[in-house]
PDB file of C-alpha atoms in Angstrom:
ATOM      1  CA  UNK A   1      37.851  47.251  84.715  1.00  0.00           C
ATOM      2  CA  UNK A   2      33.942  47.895  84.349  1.00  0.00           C
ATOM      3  CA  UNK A   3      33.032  51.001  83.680  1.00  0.00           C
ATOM      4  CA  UNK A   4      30.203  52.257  85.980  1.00  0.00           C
ATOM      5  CA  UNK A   5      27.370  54.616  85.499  1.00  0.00           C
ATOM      6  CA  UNK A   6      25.026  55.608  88.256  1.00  0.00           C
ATOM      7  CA  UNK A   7      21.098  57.102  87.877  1.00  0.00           C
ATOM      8  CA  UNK A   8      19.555  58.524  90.820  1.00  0.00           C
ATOM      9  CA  UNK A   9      17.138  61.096  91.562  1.00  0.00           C
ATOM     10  CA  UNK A  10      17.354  61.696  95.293  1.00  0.00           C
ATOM     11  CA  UNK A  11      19.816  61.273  98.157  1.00  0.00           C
ATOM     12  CA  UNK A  12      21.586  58.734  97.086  1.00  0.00           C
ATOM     13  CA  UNK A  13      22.146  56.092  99.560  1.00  0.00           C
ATOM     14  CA  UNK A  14      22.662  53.691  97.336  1.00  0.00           C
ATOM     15  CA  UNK A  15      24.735  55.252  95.705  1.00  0.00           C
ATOM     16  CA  UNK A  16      26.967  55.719  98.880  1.00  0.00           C
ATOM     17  CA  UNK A  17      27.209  51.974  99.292  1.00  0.00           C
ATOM     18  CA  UNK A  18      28.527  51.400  95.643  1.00  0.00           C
ATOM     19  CA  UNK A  19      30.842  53.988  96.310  1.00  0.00           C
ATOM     20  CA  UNK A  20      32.388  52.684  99.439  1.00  0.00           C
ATOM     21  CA  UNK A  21      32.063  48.891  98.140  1.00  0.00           C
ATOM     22  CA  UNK A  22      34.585  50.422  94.997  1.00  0.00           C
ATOM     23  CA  UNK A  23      36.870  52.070  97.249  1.00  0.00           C
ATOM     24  CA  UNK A  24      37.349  49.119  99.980  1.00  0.00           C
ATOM     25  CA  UNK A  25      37.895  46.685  96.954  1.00  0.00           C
ATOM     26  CA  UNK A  26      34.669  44.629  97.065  1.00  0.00           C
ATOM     27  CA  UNK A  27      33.423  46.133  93.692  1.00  0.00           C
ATOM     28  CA  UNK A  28      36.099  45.011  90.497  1.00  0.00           C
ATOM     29  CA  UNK A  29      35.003  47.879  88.903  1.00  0.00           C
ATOM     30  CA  UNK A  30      34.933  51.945  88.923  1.00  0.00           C
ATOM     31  CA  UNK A  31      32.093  54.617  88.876  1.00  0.00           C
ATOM     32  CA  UNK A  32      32.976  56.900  86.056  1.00  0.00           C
ATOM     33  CA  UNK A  33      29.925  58.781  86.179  1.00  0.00           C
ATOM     34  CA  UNK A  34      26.752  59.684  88.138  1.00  0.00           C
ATOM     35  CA  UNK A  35      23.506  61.213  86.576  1.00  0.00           C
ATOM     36  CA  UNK A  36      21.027  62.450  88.252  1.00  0.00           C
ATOM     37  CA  UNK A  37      17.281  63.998  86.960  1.00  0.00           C
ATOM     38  CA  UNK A  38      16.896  66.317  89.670  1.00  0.00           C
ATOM     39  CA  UNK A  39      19.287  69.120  89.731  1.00  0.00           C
ATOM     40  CA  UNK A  40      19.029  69.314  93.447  1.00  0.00           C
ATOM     41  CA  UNK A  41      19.842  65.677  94.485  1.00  0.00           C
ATOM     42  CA  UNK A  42      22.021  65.114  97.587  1.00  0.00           C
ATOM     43  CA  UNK A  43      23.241  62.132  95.553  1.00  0.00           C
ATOM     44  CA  UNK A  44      25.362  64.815  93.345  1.00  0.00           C
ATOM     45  CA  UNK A  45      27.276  66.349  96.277  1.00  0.00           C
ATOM     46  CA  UNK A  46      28.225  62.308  97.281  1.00  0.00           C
ATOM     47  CA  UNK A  47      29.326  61.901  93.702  1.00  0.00           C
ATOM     48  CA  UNK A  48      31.372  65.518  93.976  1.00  0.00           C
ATOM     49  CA  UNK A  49      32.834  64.524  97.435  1.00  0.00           C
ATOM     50  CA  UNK A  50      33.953  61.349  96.256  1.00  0.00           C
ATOM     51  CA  UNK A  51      35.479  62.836  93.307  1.00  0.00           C
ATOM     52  CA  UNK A  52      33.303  61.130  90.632  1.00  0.00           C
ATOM     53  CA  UNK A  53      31.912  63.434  87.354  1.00  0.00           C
ATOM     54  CA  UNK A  54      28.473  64.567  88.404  1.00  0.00           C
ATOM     55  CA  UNK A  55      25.495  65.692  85.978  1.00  0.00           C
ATOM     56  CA  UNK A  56      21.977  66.847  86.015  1.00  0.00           C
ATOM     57  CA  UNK A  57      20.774  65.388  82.474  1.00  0.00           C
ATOM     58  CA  UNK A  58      16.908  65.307  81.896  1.00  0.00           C
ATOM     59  CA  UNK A  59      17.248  64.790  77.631  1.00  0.00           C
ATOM     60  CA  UNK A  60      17.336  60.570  77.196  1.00  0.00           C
ATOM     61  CA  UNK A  61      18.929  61.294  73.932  1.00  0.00           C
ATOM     62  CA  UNK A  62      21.755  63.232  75.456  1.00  0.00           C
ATOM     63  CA  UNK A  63      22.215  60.896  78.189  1.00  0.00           C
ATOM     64  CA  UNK A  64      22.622  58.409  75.933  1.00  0.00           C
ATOM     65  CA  UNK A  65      25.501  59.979  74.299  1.00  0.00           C
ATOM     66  CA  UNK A  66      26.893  60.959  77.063  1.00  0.00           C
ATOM     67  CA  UNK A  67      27.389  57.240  78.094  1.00  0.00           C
ATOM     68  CA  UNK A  68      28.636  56.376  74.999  1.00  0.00           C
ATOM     69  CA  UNK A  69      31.138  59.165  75.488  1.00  0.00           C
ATOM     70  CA  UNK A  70      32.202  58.362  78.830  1.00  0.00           C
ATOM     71  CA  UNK A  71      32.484  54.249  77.219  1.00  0.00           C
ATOM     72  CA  UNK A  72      29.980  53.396  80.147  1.00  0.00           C
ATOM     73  CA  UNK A  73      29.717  49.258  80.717  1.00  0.00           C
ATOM     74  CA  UNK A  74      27.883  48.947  82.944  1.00  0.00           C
ATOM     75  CA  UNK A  75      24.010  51.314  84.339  1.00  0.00           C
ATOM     76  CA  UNK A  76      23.090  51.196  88.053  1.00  0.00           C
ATOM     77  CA  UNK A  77      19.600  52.899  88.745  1.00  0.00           C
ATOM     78  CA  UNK A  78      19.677  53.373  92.401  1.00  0.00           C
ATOM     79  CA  UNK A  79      16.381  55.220  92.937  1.00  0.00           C
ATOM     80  CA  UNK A  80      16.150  56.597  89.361  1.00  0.00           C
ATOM     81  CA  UNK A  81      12.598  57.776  89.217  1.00  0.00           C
ATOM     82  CA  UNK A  82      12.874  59.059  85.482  1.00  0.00           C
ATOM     83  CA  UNK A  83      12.238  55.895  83.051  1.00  0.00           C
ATOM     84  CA  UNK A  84      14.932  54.801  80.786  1.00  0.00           C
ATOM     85  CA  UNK A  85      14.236  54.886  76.768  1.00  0.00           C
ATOM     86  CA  UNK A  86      14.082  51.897  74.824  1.00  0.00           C
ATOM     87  CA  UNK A  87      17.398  52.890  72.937  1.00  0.00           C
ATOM     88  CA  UNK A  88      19.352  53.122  76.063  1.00  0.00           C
ATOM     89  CA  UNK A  89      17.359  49.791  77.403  1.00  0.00           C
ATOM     90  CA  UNK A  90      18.593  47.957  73.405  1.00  0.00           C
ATOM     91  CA  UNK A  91      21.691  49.564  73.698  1.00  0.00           C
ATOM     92  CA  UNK A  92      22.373  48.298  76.881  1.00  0.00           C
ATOM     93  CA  UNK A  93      20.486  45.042  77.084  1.00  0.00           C
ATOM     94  CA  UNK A  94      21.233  43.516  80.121  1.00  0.00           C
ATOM     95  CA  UNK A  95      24.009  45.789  81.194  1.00  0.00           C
ATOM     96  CA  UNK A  96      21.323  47.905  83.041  1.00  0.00           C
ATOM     97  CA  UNK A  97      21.000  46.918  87.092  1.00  0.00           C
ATOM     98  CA  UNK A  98      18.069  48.499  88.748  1.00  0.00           C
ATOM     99  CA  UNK A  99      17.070  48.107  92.662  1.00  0.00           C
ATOM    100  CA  UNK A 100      13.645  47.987  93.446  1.00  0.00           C
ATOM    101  CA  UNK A 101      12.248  48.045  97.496  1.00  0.00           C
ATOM    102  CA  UNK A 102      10.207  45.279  97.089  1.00  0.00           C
ATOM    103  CA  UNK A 103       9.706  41.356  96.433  1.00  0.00           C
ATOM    104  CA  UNK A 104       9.115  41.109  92.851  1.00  0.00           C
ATOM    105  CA  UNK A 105       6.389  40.352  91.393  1.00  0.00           C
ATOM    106  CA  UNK A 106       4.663  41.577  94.384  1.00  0.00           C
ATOM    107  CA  UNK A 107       4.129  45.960  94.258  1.00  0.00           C
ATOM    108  CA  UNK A 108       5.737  46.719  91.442  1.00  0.00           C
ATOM    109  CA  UNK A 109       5.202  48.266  88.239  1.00  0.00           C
ATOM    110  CA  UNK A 110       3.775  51.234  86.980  1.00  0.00           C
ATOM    111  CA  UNK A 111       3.460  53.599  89.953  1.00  0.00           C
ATOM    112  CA  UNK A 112       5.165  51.807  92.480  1.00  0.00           C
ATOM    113  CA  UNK A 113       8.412  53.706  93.374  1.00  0.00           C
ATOM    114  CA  UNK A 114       9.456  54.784  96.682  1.00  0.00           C
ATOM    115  CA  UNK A 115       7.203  55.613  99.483  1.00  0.00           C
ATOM    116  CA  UNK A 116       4.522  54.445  96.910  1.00  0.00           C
ATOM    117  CA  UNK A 117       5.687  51.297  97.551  1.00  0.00           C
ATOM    118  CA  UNK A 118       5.885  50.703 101.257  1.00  0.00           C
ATOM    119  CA  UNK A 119       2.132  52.483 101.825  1.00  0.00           C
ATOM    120  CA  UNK A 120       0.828  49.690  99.218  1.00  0.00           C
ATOM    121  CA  UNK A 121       2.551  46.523 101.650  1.00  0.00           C
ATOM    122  CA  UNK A 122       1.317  48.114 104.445  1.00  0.00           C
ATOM    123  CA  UNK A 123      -1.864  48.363 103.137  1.00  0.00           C
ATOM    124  CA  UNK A 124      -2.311  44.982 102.333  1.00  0.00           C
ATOM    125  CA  UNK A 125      -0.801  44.138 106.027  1.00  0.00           C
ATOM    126  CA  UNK A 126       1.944  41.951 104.622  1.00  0.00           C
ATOM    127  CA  UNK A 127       4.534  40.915 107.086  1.00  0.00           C
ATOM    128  CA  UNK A 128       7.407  40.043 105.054  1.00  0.00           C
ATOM    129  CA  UNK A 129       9.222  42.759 102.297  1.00  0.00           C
ATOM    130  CA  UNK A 130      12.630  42.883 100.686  1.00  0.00           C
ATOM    131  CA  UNK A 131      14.367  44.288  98.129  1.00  0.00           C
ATOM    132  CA  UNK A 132      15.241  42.875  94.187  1.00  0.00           C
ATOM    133  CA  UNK A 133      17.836  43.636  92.236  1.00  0.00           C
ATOM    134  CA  UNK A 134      16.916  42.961  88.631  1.00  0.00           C
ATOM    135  CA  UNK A 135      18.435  43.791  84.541  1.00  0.00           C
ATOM    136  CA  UNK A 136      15.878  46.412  83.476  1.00  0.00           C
ATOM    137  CA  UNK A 137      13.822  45.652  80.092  1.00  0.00           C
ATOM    138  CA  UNK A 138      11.183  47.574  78.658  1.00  0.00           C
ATOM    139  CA  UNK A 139       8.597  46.390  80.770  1.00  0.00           C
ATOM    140  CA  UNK A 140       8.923  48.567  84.202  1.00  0.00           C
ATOM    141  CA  UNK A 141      10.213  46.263  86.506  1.00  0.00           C
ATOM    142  CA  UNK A 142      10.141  43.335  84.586  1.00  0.00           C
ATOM    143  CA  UNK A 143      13.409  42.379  83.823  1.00  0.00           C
ATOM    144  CA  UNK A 144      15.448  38.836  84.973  1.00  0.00           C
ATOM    145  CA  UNK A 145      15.937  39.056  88.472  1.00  0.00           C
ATOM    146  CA  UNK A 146      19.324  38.842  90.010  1.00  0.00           C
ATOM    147  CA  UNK A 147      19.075  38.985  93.637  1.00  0.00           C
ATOM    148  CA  UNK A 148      16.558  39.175  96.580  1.00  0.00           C
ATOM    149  CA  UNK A 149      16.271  38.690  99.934  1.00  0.00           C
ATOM    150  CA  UNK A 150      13.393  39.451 102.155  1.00  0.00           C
ATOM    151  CA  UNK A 151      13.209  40.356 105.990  1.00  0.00           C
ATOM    152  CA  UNK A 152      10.589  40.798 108.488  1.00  0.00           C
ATOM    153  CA  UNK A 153       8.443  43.997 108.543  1.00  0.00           C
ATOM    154  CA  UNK A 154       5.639  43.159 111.031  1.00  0.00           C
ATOM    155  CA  UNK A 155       6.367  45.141 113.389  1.00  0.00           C
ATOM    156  CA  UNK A 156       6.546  48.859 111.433  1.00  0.00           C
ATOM    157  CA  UNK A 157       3.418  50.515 111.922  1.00  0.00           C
ATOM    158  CA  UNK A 158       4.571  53.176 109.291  1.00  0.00           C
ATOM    159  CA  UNK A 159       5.620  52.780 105.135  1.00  0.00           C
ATOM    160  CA  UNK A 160       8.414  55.055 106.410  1.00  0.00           C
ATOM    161  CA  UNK A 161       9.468  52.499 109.160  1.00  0.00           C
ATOM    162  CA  UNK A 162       9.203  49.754 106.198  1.00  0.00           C
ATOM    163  CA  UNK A 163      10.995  51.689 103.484  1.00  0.00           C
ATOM    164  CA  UNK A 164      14.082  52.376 106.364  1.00  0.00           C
ATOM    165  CA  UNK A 165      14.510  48.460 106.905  1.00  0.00           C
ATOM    166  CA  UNK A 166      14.163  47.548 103.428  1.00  0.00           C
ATOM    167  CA  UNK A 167      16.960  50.152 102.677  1.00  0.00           C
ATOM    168  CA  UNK A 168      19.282  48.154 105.037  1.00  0.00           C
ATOM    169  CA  UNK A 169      18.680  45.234 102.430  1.00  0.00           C
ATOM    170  CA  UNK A 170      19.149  47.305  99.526  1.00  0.00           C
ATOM    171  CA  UNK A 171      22.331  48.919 100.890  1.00  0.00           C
ATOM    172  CA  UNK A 172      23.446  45.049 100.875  1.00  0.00           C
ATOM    173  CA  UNK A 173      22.222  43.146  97.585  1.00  0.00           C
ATOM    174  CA  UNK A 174      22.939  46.016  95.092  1.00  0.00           C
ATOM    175  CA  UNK A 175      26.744  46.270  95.395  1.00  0.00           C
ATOM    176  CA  UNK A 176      26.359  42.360  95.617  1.00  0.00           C
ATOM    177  CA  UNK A 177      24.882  42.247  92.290  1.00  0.00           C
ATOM    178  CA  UNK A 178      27.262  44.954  90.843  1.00  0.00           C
ATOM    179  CA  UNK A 179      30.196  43.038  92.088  1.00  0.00           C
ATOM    180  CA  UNK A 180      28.517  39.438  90.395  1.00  0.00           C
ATOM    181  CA  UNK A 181      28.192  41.918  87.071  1.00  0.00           C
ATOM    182  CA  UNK A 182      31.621  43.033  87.286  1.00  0.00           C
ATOM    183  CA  UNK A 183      33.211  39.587  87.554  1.00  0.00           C
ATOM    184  CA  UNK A 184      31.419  38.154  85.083  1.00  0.00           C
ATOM    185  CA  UNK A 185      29.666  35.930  87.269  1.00  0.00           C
ATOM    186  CA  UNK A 186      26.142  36.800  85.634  1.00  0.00           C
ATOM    187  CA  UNK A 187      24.369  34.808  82.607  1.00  0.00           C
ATOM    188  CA  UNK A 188      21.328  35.011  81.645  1.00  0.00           C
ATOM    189  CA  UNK A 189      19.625  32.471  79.652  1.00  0.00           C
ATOM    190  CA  UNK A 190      15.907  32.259  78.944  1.00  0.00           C
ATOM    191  CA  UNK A 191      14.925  35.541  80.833  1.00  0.00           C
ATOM    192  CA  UNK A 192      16.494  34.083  84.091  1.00  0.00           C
ATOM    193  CA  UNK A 193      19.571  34.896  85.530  1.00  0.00           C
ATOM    194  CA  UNK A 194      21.884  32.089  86.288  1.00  0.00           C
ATOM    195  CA  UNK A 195      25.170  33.045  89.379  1.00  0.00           C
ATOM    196  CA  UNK A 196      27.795  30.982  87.847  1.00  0.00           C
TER     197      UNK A 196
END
């Protein structure tokens, strides 16, 4: 069974929908472990209440180690907004999953995380948003894609009404993509990822 680690930062939505994707059998796989960078994230009391090891680790180098220790498979960043080192990106090429609340190539990148994300489409009036699922690589949100699906946002008149309907998406395609990881569906060959 893959051996799941989960990053987040904030409350943890996400997270939630891995959670209850592993526990109604969807997901082939089990989170051992969820890490948060902010000692305050609600995402820590879903991990406690669901009786998964919870941790506030800041130090790359010890969270590193700490995934070894735990014999982690598989990294989920669901709303991680601390960036990954290269050693845990080549230690874990292509076993690291990240979620991103946009169409990619479109606002992403440097800066764009969040709310950041959702003022920036509205800005620019677009009508259509989504979510992507990629394998992180060094380059900040430039990894092969897995998944993405888009839906219709002209009628929010606020980045918060955008962000909530893009979280509907993300709340679907990222336990998708975890459960493609986990039974071995995934293959990536020339920086795109091929659903066998």
């Amino acid at each position: 069974m893959v051996k799941i680690a989960v990053l987040i930062s904030g409350s943890g939505s996400n997270l939630q929908s891995l959670i209850d994707n592993v526990r109604n059998g969807y997901i082939n796989g089990e989170i051992k472990l969820v890490v948060s960078s902010s000692p305050s994230a609600y995402g820590l009391q879903r991990a406690n209440d669901a009786g998964i090891k919870g941790l506030c680790i800041k130090d790359q180098n010890e969270l590193l180690k700490t995934l070894k220790d735990e014999n982690i498979d598989l990294i989920v960043l669901a709303g991680y907004l601390a960036i990954v080192s290269s050693e845990i990106i080549h230690e874990y090429h292509n076993r690291i999953i990240n979620i991103h609340p946009s169409l990619i190539p479109s606002f992403c990148g440097k800066g764009f995380y969040g709310l950041h994300v959702h003022k920036a489409a509205m800005k620019r009036g677009v009508k259509v948003s989504g979510a992507t699922v990629h394998f992180v690589s060094e380059e900040v949100d430039g990894g092969p894609i897995i998944l993405q699906e888009s839906i219709d946002v002209s009628d929010c008149d606020t980045p918060e009404m955008m962000q909530k309907k893009v979280l509907t998406i993300e709340h679907k395609i990222l336990p998708k993509a975890v459960k493609l990881y986990c039974d071995n569906k995934l293959e990536v060959i020339d920086e795109r990822v091929k659903i066998k």
